[in-house]
PDB file of C-alpha atoms in Angstrom:
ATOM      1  CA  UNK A   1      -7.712  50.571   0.878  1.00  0.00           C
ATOM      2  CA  UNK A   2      -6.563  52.478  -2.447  1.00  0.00           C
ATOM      3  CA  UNK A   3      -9.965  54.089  -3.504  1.00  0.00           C
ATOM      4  CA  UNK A   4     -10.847  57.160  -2.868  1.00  0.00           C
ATOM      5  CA  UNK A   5     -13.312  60.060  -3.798  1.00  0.00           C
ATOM      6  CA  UNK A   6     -16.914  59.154  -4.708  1.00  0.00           C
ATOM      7  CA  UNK A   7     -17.621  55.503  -6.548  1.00  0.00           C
ATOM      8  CA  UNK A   8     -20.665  54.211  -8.305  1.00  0.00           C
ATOM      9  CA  UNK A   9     -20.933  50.362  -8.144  1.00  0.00           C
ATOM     10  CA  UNK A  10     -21.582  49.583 -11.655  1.00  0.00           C
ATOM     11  CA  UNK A  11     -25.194  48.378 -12.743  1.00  0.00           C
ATOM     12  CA  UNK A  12     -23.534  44.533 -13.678  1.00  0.00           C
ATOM     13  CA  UNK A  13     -22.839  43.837  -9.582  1.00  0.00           C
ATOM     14  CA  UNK A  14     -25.561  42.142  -8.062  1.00  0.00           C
ATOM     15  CA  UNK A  15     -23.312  41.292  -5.076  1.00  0.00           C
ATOM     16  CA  UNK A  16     -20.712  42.876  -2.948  1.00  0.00           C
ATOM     17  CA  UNK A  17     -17.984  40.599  -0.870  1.00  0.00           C
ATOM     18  CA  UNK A  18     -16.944  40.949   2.486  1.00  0.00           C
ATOM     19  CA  UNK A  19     -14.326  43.923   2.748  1.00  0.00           C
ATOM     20  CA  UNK A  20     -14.503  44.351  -0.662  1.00  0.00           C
ATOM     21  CA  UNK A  21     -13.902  48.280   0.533  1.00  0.00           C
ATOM     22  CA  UNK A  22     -12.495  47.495   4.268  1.00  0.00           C
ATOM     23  CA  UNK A  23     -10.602  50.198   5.306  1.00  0.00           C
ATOM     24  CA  UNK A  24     -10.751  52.597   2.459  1.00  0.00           C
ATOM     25  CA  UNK A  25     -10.514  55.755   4.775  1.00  0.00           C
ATOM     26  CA  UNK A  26     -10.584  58.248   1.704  1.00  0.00           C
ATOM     27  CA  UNK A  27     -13.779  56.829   0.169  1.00  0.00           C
ATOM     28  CA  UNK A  28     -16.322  59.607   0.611  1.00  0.00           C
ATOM     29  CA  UNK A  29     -19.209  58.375  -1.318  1.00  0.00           C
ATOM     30  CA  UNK A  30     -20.168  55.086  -2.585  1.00  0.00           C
ATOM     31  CA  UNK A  31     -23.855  55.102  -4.325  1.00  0.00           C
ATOM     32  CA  UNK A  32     -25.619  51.474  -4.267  1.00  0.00           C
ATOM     33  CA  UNK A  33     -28.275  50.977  -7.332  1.00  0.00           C
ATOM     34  CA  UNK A  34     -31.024  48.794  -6.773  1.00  0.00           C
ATOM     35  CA  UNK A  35     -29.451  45.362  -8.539  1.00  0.00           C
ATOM     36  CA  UNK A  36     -27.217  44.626  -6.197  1.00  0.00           C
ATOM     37  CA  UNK A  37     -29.119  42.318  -3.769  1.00  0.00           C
ATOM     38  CA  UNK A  38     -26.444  41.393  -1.175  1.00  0.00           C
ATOM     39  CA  UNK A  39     -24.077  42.931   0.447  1.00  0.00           C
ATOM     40  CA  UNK A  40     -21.794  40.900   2.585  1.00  0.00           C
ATOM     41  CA  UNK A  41     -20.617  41.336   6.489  1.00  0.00           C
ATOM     42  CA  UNK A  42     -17.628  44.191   6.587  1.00  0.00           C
ATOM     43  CA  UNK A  43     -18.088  44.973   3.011  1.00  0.00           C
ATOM     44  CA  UNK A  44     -17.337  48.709   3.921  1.00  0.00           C
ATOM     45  CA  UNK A  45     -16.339  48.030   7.224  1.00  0.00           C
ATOM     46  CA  UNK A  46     -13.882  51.111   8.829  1.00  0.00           C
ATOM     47  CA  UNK A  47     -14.726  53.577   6.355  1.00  0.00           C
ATOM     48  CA  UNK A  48     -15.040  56.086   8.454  1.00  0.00           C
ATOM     49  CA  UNK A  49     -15.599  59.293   6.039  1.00  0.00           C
ATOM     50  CA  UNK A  50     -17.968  57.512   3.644  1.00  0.00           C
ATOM     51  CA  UNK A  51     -21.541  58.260   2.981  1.00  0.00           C
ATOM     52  CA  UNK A  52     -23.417  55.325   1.432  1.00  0.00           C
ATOM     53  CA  UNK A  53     -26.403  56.412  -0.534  1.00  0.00           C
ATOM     54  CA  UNK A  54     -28.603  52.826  -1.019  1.00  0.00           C
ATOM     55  CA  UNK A  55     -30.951  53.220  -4.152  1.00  0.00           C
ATOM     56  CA  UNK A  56     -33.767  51.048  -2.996  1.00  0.00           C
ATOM     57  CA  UNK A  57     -35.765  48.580  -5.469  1.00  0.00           C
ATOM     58  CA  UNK A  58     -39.097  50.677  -7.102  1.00  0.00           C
ATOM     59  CA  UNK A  59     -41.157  47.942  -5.445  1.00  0.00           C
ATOM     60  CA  UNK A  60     -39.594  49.093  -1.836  1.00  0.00           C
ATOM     61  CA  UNK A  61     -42.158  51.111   0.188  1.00  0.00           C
ATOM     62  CA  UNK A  62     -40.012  51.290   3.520  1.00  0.00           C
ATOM     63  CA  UNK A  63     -36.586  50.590   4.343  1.00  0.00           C
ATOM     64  CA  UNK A  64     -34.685  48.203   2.504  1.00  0.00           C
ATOM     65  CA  UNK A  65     -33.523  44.952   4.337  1.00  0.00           C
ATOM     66  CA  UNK A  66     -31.858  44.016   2.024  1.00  0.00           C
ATOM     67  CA  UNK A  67     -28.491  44.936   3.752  1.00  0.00           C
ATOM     68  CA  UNK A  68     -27.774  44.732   7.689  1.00  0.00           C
ATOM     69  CA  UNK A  69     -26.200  47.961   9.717  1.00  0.00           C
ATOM     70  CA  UNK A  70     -23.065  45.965  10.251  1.00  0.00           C
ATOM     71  CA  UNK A  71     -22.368  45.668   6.843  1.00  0.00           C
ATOM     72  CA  UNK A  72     -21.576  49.037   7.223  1.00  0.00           C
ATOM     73  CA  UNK A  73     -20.093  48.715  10.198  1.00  0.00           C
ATOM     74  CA  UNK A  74     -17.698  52.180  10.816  1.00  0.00           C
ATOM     75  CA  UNK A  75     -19.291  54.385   8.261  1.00  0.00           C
ATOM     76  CA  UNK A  76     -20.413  58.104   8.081  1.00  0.00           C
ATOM     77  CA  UNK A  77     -23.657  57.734   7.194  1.00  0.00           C
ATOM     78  CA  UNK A  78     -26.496  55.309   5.240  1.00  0.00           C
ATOM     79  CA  UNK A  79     -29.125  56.616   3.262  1.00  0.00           C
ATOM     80  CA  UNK A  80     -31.930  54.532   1.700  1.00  0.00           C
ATOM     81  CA  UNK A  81     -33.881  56.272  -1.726  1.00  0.00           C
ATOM     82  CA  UNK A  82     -35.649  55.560  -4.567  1.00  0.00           C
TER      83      UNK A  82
END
């Protein structure tokens, strides 16, 4: 994958496809806001130096589950917040 650095999916996506960032080793940080409300298998599969910051609906007390671990299947690290 071509993208690299830090990326904010934008507040219009409600849905990300499957390896829609596959393999984009340079990605370090992707940041997820609360509209997107599925996230497909492999969507950032491989990306092994990204940290994916989740921002969880206000309505969320616990862990989203929304999204599955292998949708980010290869990745640094996931972190859920409000």
């Amino acid at each position: 994958g071509g993208i690299s650095g830090k990326f904010t999916i934008p507040s219009g996506v409600t849905k990300i496809r499957s390896h829609a960032f596959d393999n984009c080793e340079k990605l370090t940080y992707v940041e997820v806001p609360p509209n997107v409300t599925q996230i497909d298998p492999n969507a950032f599969s491989m990306c092994f130096n990204l940290d994916i910051v989740i921002k969880m609906q206000p309505d969320n007390k616990r862990r989203d589950k929304r999204f599955l671990y292998k949708d980010f299947f290869g990745c640094k690290s996931v972190t859920y917040t409000k």
